Amino acid sequence: MPSPTATVSLQQRQSKLASTKQQINLLESIDLSHLPEQGDFESTLKQNAWQTLTPANLEIFQINVGKLCNMTCRHCHVDAGPDRKENMSRATIDACLAALDQTEAHTVDITGGAPELNPHFRYLVDQCVIRGKHVIDRCNLTVLLLPTMEDLPEWFAKRGVEVVCSLPHFRQPNTDQQRGDGTFEQSINALQRLNAVGYGQGNPSRKLTLMSNPSDATLSCNQAAVLEKMWKQGLLENHNITFDRLIAINNMPISRHLEWLEQSGNLQAYMELLVNAFNPDTIAGLMCRNTISVSWDGRLFDCDFNQMLDLEAQSPPHQDYPSLSIHNFDPHSFAQRQIRTGRHCFGCTAGKGSSCSGAIAT
Ligand code: SF4
Ligand code: SF4
């Protein structure tokens, strides 16, 4: 099966934006001086009575098991692709499990790349299920058609794994434009396989969630309820597919989406849109407050977006703690950290807010 390919990774092209420092510099160089707080996220928080962004109870243990993916979507914030070799080792997965046992997190959210391509993926899922955790697999759908993955829908069903599938749109042109030719047809095939083993029919242990994101420089998070109705109708009528819920997320100005924004001349307007749409009601529910994010090499982050910008979680300043790693995980130290923010964070606070679980504010 040929992999649908919209582009190649920034790293393979040796693009300047393969450097996370260059990405941060580009975001900081945008002139937002005419906007509230000059488009500074920290000042905006302070203006809204948040002197610092502090963690709440840890609920979500998110593990990014690598950057390897069978696709190379244009908007990817991970810069994932078939050329990326970074994959979490079994030793680091075991360190994640040992750390998980020290927390009260109820959910393990496994992401990538295409997490299923990590050779230790099934081991990780099984170990989390044994521990009674709710497990989420962030699935790009097309990976389920690979010959070695064909049994996965049934395998997931037996373990009650929630499958959160990215699908930019319920219509073919919009999806293929962002993810590559042929993606839509393959995604429909994969969704039918999930439906066939009981996913997407209201059973909480066969939960099928779709995740959409805009293919342009607009916000989607404000319209989730309306979109869900349209998607349910469109997929049922045209493809006889059912699913449980739709979450709509904003594209973050990071990595390949940042490149697209810059090259298409949309960067200034998109950042203005995000800053102007800042909604203080989203702050308490930001996912960085209740999540730990672990990278393929065991470094710790406040969220997957900070991970992609190499903004590592900071240990409390009063402690002699060199860097936060899953290999020397200390839940108390992690709980005392101050969350690192930057201009990209406006992607999470715009409109009704955006997180890996969808909108934040009601
Ligand atoms: S957006 Fe998802 S499916 Fe697409 S390249 Fe990135 S990780 Fe892979
Ligand atoms: S990108 Fe979003 S989730 Fe991550 S630190 Fe910023 S506000 Fe929090």
Tab-separated table of C-alpha atoms and ligand atoms in Angstrom:
chain	number	residue	atom	x	y	z
A	1	MET	CA	0.000	0.000	0.000
A	2	PRO	CA	1.622	3.300	-0.985
A	3	SER	CA	1.760	5.800	1.856
A	4	PRO	CA	-0.200	8.941	1.085
A	5	THR	CA	2.325	11.729	1.168
A	6	ALA	CA	1.524	15.416	1.326
A	7	THR	CA	5.080	16.583	1.922
A	8	VAL	CA	8.321	15.345	3.490
A	9	SER	CA	9.541	16.137	6.974
A	10	LEU	CA	11.255	19.433	7.764
A	11	GLN	CA	14.188	17.432	9.019
A	12	GLN	CA	14.607	15.507	5.769
A	13	ARG	CA	14.420	18.733	3.768
A	14	GLN	CA	16.927	20.335	6.168
A	15	SER	CA	14.497	23.224	6.508
A	16	LYS	CA	15.496	26.036	8.888
A	17	LEU	CA	12.292	25.300	10.807
A	18	ALA	CA	13.565	21.823	11.656
A	19	SER	CA	15.296	23.779	14.441
A	20	THR	CA	12.932	24.395	17.351
A	21	LYS	CA	14.887	27.546	18.247
A	22	GLN	CA	14.166	28.904	14.774
A	23	GLN	CA	10.470	28.148	15.258
A	24	ILE	CA	10.377	30.030	18.556
A	25	ASN	CA	12.360	32.920	17.053
A	26	LEU	CA	9.951	33.127	14.131
A	27	LEU	CA	6.948	33.260	16.479
A	28	GLU	CA	8.612	35.911	18.642
A	29	SER	CA	9.557	38.022	15.607
A	30	ILE	CA	5.928	38.594	14.564
A	31	ASP	CA	4.909	42.178	15.263
A	32	LEU	CA	1.940	41.967	17.629
A	33	SER	CA	2.663	45.294	19.374
A	34	HIS	CA	-0.787	46.633	18.396
A	35	LEU	CA	-2.554	43.794	20.231
A	36	PRO	CA	-3.437	43.422	23.943
A	37	GLU	CA	-0.297	42.822	26.035
A	38	GLN	CA	1.698	43.019	22.773
A	39	GLY	CA	0.814	39.388	22.142
A	40	ASP	CA	2.828	38.196	25.140
A	41	PHE	CA	1.239	35.097	26.650
A	42	GLU	CA	2.680	35.444	30.135
A	43	SER	CA	1.545	39.062	30.436
A	44	THR	CA	-1.878	38.056	29.163
A	45	LEU	CA	-2.138	35.431	31.913
A	46	LYS	CA	-1.082	37.978	34.538
A	47	GLN	CA	-3.639	40.433	33.213
A	48	ASN	CA	-6.219	37.717	33.906
A	49	ALA	CA	-5.168	37.039	37.510
A	50	TRP	CA	-2.826	34.128	36.775
A	51	GLN	CA	0.579	35.229	38.076
A	52	THR	CA	2.008	31.873	37.068
A	53	LEU	CA	0.557	28.860	35.321
A	54	THR	CA	0.659	26.101	37.913
A	55	PRO	CA	-0.179	22.397	37.688
A	56	ALA	CA	-3.453	20.955	38.946
A	57	ASN	CA	-3.945	17.269	39.815
A	58	LEU	CA	-2.211	14.974	37.360
A	59	GLU	CA	-4.879	13.063	35.438
A	60	ILE	CA	-3.450	12.316	32.001
A	61	PHE	CA	-0.199	10.461	31.421
A	62	GLN	CA	0.632	11.181	27.796
A	63	ILE	CA	3.394	9.185	26.164
A	64	ASN	CA	4.753	10.154	22.772
A	65	VAL	CA	6.375	6.898	21.661
A	66	GLY	CA	8.116	8.315	18.597
A	67	LYS	CA	8.134	10.361	15.438
A	68	LEU	CA	7.886	7.468	13.001
A	69	CYS	CA	4.715	7.661	10.925
A	70	ASN	CA	3.435	6.105	7.704
A	71	MET	CA	2.201	9.547	6.639
A	72	THR	CA	3.614	13.050	6.298
A	73	CYS	CA	0.661	15.381	6.696
A	74	ARG	CA	1.230	18.979	5.789
A	75	HIS	CA	-0.034	20.371	9.104
A	76	CYS	CA	1.854	17.931	11.399
A	77	HIS	CA	3.139	19.593	14.595
A	78	VAL	CA	5.426	16.608	15.291
A	79	ASP	CA	7.254	16.759	11.939
A	80	ALA	CA	6.618	13.021	11.803
A	81	GLY	CA	7.091	10.806	8.778
A	82	PRO	CA	8.488	7.539	7.429
A	83	ASP	CA	12.000	9.019	7.525
A	84	ARG	CA	11.900	9.715	11.273
A	85	LYS	CA	13.648	6.999	13.251
A	86	GLU	CA	13.024	8.236	16.812
A	87	ASN	CA	11.188	5.483	18.723
A	88	MET	CA	10.780	4.926	22.462
A	89	SER	CA	12.834	1.957	23.718
A	90	ARG	CA	11.489	-0.826	25.924
A	91	ALA	CA	13.630	0.489	28.821
A	92	THR	CA	12.032	3.934	28.559
A	93	ILE	CA	8.561	2.382	28.309
A	94	ASP	CA	9.280	0.454	31.509
A	95	ALA	CA	10.413	3.707	33.136
A	96	CYS	CA	7.099	5.286	32.051
A	97	LEU	CA	5.190	2.422	33.673
A	98	ALA	CA	7.195	2.746	36.890
A	99	ALA	CA	6.452	6.485	36.919
A	100	LEU	CA	2.785	5.884	36.106
A	101	ASP	CA	2.587	3.720	39.226
A	102	GLN	CA	3.668	6.731	41.291
A	103	THR	CA	0.808	8.910	40.040
A	104	GLU	CA	-2.964	9.017	40.312
A	105	ALA	CA	-3.369	9.464	36.538
A	106	HIS	CA	-6.508	7.667	35.345
A	107	THR	CA	-5.756	7.861	31.628
A	108	VAL	CA	-2.768	6.905	29.502
A	109	ASP	CA	-2.801	8.767	26.209
A	110	ILE	CA	-0.472	7.169	23.661
A	111	THR	CA	0.584	9.322	20.758
A	112	GLY	CA	3.284	9.679	18.104
A	113	GLY	CA	3.949	9.709	15.060
A	114	ALA	CA	1.877	6.672	14.461
A	115	PRO	CA	2.216	5.076	17.917
A	116	GLU	CA	1.201	1.649	16.615
A	117	LEU	CA	4.490	1.497	14.670
A	118	ASN	CA	6.559	1.428	17.837
A	119	PRO	CA	7.628	-2.231	18.315
A	120	HIS	CA	6.708	-2.058	22.031
A	121	PHE	CA	3.289	-0.467	21.509
A	122	ARG	CA	1.219	-3.559	22.325
A	123	TYR	CA	3.308	-4.263	25.419
A	124	LEU	CA	2.690	-0.708	26.638
A	125	VAL	CA	-1.067	-0.926	26.041
A	126	ASP	CA	-1.308	-4.284	27.813
A	127	GLN	CA	0.639	-3.032	30.823
A	128	CYS	CA	-1.621	0.019	31.143
A	129	VAL	CA	-4.769	-2.093	30.821
A	130	ILE	CA	-3.470	-4.469	33.532
A	131	ARG	CA	-3.093	-1.398	35.759
A	132	GLY	CA	-6.759	-0.501	35.190
A	133	LYS	CA	-6.014	2.672	33.233
A	134	HIS	CA	-8.193	4.113	30.520
A	135	VAL	CA	-6.026	3.855	27.403
A	136	ILE	CA	-6.273	6.180	24.420
A	137	ASP	CA	-4.592	5.365	21.120
A	138	ARG	CA	-4.167	8.399	18.854
A	139	CYS	CA	-4.563	6.745	15.486
A	140	ASN	CA	-4.176	8.180	11.993
A	141	LEU	CA	-6.526	5.460	10.617
A	142	THR	CA	-4.441	4.599	7.522
A	143	VAL	CA	-1.958	2.733	9.720
A	144	LEU	CA	-4.681	0.158	10.439
A	145	LEU	CA	-4.493	-0.973	6.800
A	146	LEU	CA	-0.842	-2.012	7.009
A	147	PRO	CA	-0.586	-5.824	6.772
A	148	THR	CA	0.925	-6.131	10.259
A	149	MET	CA	-1.836	-4.003	11.802
A	150	GLU	CA	-4.944	-5.609	10.363
A	151	ASP	CA	-5.835	-7.351	13.634
A	152	LEU	CA	-5.557	-4.127	15.665
A	153	PRO	CA	-9.266	-3.120	15.706
A	154	GLU	CA	-10.206	-6.434	17.309
A	155	TRP	CA	-7.138	-6.333	19.559
A	156	PHE	CA	-8.164	-2.859	20.764
A	157	ALA	CA	-11.760	-3.963	21.268
A	158	LYS	CA	-10.723	-6.812	23.551
A	159	ARG	CA	-8.850	-4.359	25.762
A	160	GLY	CA	-11.394	-1.509	25.737
A	161	VAL	CA	-8.922	0.952	24.215
A	162	GLU	CA	-10.448	4.269	23.151
A	163	VAL	CA	-9.410	5.021	19.588
A	164	VAL	CA	-9.076	8.721	18.826
A	165	CYS	CA	-8.732	9.050	15.086
A	166	SER	CA	-7.544	12.098	13.243
A	167	LEU	CA	-9.621	12.888	10.192
A	168	PRO	CA	-9.453	16.487	8.983
A	169	HIS	CA	-12.860	16.370	7.273
A	170	PHE	CA	-15.752	14.044	6.441
A	171	ARG	CA	-15.382	14.983	2.769
A	172	GLN	CA	-12.656	13.540	0.588
A	173	PRO	CA	-11.093	16.673	-1.008
A	174	ASN	CA	-10.563	18.480	2.319
A	175	THR	CA	-8.921	15.440	3.895
A	176	ASP	CA	-6.695	14.528	0.942
A	177	GLN	CA	-5.561	18.130	0.561
A	178	GLN	CA	-4.089	18.034	4.056
A	179	ARG	CA	-2.988	14.411	4.412
A	180	GLY	CA	-2.199	13.292	0.873
A	181	ASP	CA	-4.049	11.680	-2.015
A	182	GLY	CA	-5.906	8.499	-1.141
A	183	THR	CA	-5.998	9.216	2.608
A	184	PHE	CA	-9.745	9.688	2.758
A	185	GLU	CA	-10.554	6.391	1.060
A	186	GLN	CA	-8.135	4.533	3.336
A	187	SER	CA	-9.537	6.289	6.407
A	188	ILE	CA	-13.072	5.252	5.477
A	189	ASN	CA	-11.881	1.655	5.075
A	190	ALA	CA	-10.252	1.770	8.534
A	191	LEU	CA	-13.358	3.294	10.140
A	192	GLN	CA	-15.484	0.514	8.641
A	193	ARG	CA	-13.122	-2.043	10.216
A	194	LEU	CA	-13.502	-0.329	13.610
A	195	ASN	CA	-17.300	-0.270	13.242
A	196	ALA	CA	-17.255	-3.968	12.331
A	197	VAL	CA	-15.802	-4.900	15.742
A	198	GLY	CA	-18.271	-2.726	17.660
A	199	TYR	CA	-16.534	0.656	17.786
A	200	GLY	CA	-18.564	3.851	17.474
A	201	GLN	CA	-21.928	2.483	18.554
A	202	GLY	CA	-22.313	3.953	22.025
A	203	ASN	CA	-20.476	1.211	23.940
A	204	PRO	CA	-18.095	2.958	26.402
A	205	SER	CA	-15.525	0.173	26.039
A	206	ARG	CA	-15.533	0.547	22.228
A	207	LYS	CA	-15.280	4.307	22.081
A	208	LEU	CA	-14.504	5.817	18.693
A	209	THR	CA	-13.648	9.502	18.737
A	210	LEU	CA	-12.862	11.515	15.629
A	211	MET	CA	-10.615	14.545	15.794
A	212	SER	CA	-10.812	17.244	13.165
A	213	ASN	CA	-8.665	20.257	12.519
A	214	PRO	CA	-9.035	23.013	9.925
A	215	SER	CA	-7.117	22.748	6.666
A	216	ASP	CA	-6.547	26.507	6.593
A	217	ALA	CA	-5.735	29.379	8.941
A	218	THR	CA	-9.063	29.420	10.795
A	219	LEU	CA	-10.252	28.248	14.226
A	220	SER	CA	-12.426	25.169	14.465
A	221	CYS	CA	-12.832	24.735	18.166
A	222	ASN	CA	-15.891	26.976	18.496
A	223	GLN	CA	-18.132	24.847	16.329
A	224	ALA	CA	-17.726	21.323	17.681
A	225	ALA	CA	-21.413	20.650	18.388
A	226	VAL	CA	-22.520	21.839	14.943
A	227	LEU	CA	-19.679	19.974	13.237
A	228	GLU	CA	-20.425	16.740	15.103
A	229	LYS	CA	-23.986	16.709	13.789
A	230	MET	CA	-22.822	17.353	10.227
A	231	TRP	CA	-20.106	14.718	10.427
A	232	LYS	CA	-22.395	12.068	11.885
A	233	GLN	CA	-24.928	12.657	9.143
A	234	GLY	CA	-22.335	12.854	6.347
A	235	LEU	CA	-20.430	9.706	7.318
A	236	LEU	CA	-23.601	7.699	7.932
A	237	GLU	CA	-25.360	8.679	4.723
A	238	ASN	CA	-22.368	8.362	2.422
A	239	HIS	CA	-20.345	5.555	4.010
A	240	ASN	CA	-22.585	3.878	6.620
A	241	ILE	CA	-20.073	4.811	9.338
A	242	THR	CA	-20.935	5.688	12.933
A	243	PHE	CA	-18.754	7.207	15.649
A	244	ASP	CA	-19.262	8.394	19.212
A	245	ARG	CA	-18.004	11.950	19.339
A	246	LEU	CA	-16.106	14.574	17.409
A	247	ILE	CA	-13.486	16.809	18.922
A	248	ALA	CA	-12.394	19.842	16.962
A	249	ILE	CA	-8.969	21.282	17.639
A	250	ASN	CA	-7.022	24.301	16.467
A	251	ASN	CA	-3.832	23.838	14.499
A	252	MET	CA	-0.889	25.010	16.560
A	253	PRO	CA	1.607	27.399	14.951
A	254	ILE	CA	4.358	24.804	15.290
A	255	SER	CA	6.516	22.763	12.939
A	256	ARG	CA	4.989	21.999	9.510
A	257	HIS	CA	1.861	24.061	10.179
A	258	LEU	CA	4.096	26.974	11.110
A	259	GLU	CA	5.961	26.487	7.838
A	260	TRP	CA	2.687	26.451	5.901
A	261	LEU	CA	1.476	29.603	7.670
A	262	GLU	CA	4.702	31.395	6.811
A	263	GLN	CA	4.894	30.222	3.198
A	264	SER	CA	1.237	30.945	2.488
A	265	GLY	CA	1.458	34.458	3.964
A	266	ASN	CA	-1.019	33.611	6.734
A	267	LEU	CA	1.278	33.734	9.754
A	268	GLN	CA	0.666	37.323	10.863
A	269	ALA	CA	-3.114	37.052	10.434
A	270	TYR	CA	-3.285	33.668	12.185
A	271	MET	CA	-1.369	34.883	15.224
A	272	GLU	CA	-3.563	37.993	15.369
A	273	LEU	CA	-6.619	35.740	15.189
A	274	LEU	CA	-5.355	33.580	18.070
A	275	VAL	CA	-4.376	36.531	20.282
A	276	ASN	CA	-7.618	38.428	19.625
A	277	ALA	CA	-9.641	35.291	20.406
A	278	PHE	CA	-7.960	34.827	23.826
A	279	ASN	CA	-10.552	33.509	26.267
A	280	PRO	CA	-9.680	33.675	29.989
A	281	ASP	CA	-12.245	30.956	30.738
A	282	THR	CA	-9.922	28.411	29.117
A	283	ILE	CA	-6.959	28.937	31.476
A	284	ALA	CA	-8.021	26.686	34.339
A	285	GLY	CA	-8.683	23.807	31.926
A	286	LEU	CA	-5.481	24.001	29.884
A	287	MET	CA	-4.184	20.474	29.359
A	288	CYS	CA	-0.695	21.377	30.561
A	289	ARG	CA	-2.219	21.693	34.046
A	290	ASN	CA	-3.408	18.080	34.371
A	291	THR	CA	-1.003	16.273	32.019
A	292	ILE	CA	2.490	14.896	31.980
A	293	SER	CA	3.984	14.562	28.507
A	294	VAL	CA	6.866	12.136	27.977
A	295	SER	CA	8.988	12.197	24.822
A	296	TRP	CA	10.375	9.138	23.013
A	297	ASP	CA	13.726	9.633	24.784
A	298	GLY	CA	12.193	9.994	28.247
A	299	ARG	CA	12.311	13.763	28.692
A	300	LEU	CA	9.376	15.395	30.460
A	301	PHE	CA	7.222	18.240	29.192
A	302	ASP	CA	4.122	20.186	30.157
A	303	CYS	CA	2.334	19.157	26.957
A	304	ASP	CA	2.944	17.641	23.531
A	305	PHE	CA	3.267	21.117	21.973
A	306	ASN	CA	6.023	22.192	24.364
A	307	GLN	CA	7.612	18.821	23.612
A	308	MET	CA	7.744	19.630	19.909
A	309	LEU	CA	9.394	22.959	20.701
A	310	ASP	CA	11.926	21.312	23.050
A	311	LEU	CA	10.646	23.385	25.987
A	312	GLU	CA	11.442	20.849	28.687
A	313	ALA	CA	9.536	20.881	31.976
A	314	GLN	CA	11.426	22.949	34.524
A	315	SER	CA	12.259	21.617	37.928
A	316	PRO	CA	11.445	23.848	40.896
A	317	PRO	CA	14.199	26.451	41.133
A	318	HIS	CA	14.959	25.723	44.783
A	319	GLN	CA	15.910	22.123	44.154
A	320	ASP	CA	19.087	20.722	42.720
A	321	TYR	CA	17.410	18.696	40.027
A	322	PRO	CA	19.321	18.709	36.741
A	323	SER	CA	16.604	17.883	34.243
A	324	LEU	CA	13.253	16.228	34.535
A	325	SER	CA	13.379	12.748	33.085
A	326	ILE	CA	11.135	9.727	33.298
A	327	HIS	CA	14.191	7.765	34.442
A	328	ASN	CA	14.409	9.736	37.706
A	329	PHE	CA	10.757	10.720	37.986
A	330	ASP	CA	9.724	12.458	41.167
A	331	PRO	CA	5.979	13.223	41.251
A	332	HIS	CA	6.393	15.893	43.953
A	333	SER	CA	9.011	17.772	41.999
A	334	PHE	CA	6.926	17.541	38.833
A	335	ALA	CA	3.867	18.852	40.670
A	336	GLN	CA	5.803	21.912	41.838
A	337	ARG	CA	7.043	22.982	38.438
A	338	GLN	CA	6.087	26.203	36.747
A	339	ILE	CA	4.565	25.568	33.316
A	340	ARG	CA	6.540	27.023	30.418
A	341	THR	CA	4.610	29.114	27.947
A	342	GLY	CA	5.166	31.045	24.748
A	343	ARG	CA	3.269	32.565	21.857
A	344	HIS	CA	2.233	29.144	20.578
A	345	CYS	CA	0.067	28.857	23.724
A	346	PHE	CA	-2.456	31.279	22.221
A	347	GLY	CA	-3.507	28.285	20.096
A	348	CYS	CA	-4.884	26.661	23.263
A	349	THR	CA	-6.726	29.678	24.635
A	350	ALA	CA	-8.443	30.921	21.479
A	351	GLY	CA	-12.237	30.874	21.400
A	352	LYS	CA	-13.552	27.944	23.392
A	353	GLY	CA	-9.996	26.698	23.793
A	354	SER	CA	-8.255	23.706	22.305
A	355	SER	CA	-6.636	20.640	23.811
A	356	CYS	CA	-6.078	16.979	22.990
A	357	SER	CA	-9.596	16.450	24.400
A	358	GLY	CA	-11.114	19.197	22.236
A	359	ALA	CA	-12.666	22.465	23.423
A	360	ILE	CA	-11.987	23.609	27.007
A	361	ALA	CA	-14.642	26.235	27.811
A	362	THR	CA	-18.369	25.546	27.490
B	1	SF4	S1	-0.344	14.509	11.650
B	1	SF4	FE1	-0.370	12.449	12.553
B	1	SF4	S2	-0.629	11.093	10.796
B	1	SF4	FE2	0.032	13.035	9.991
B	1	SF4	S3	2.271	12.903	9.852
B	1	SF4	FE3	1.779	13.822	11.839
B	1	SF4	S4	1.722	12.115	13.262
B	1	SF4	FE4	1.572	11.244	11.186
B	2	SF4	S1	0.832	24.911	24.423
B	2	SF4	FE1	-1.138	24.868	25.485
B	2	SF4	S2	-1.056	23.097	26.785
B	2	SF4	FE2	1.035	23.565	26.176
B	2	SF4	S3	1.904	24.896	27.767
B	2	SF4	FE3	1.001	26.220	26.223
B	2	SF4	S4	-1.098	26.593	26.934
B	2	SF4	FE4	-0.331	24.823	28.026
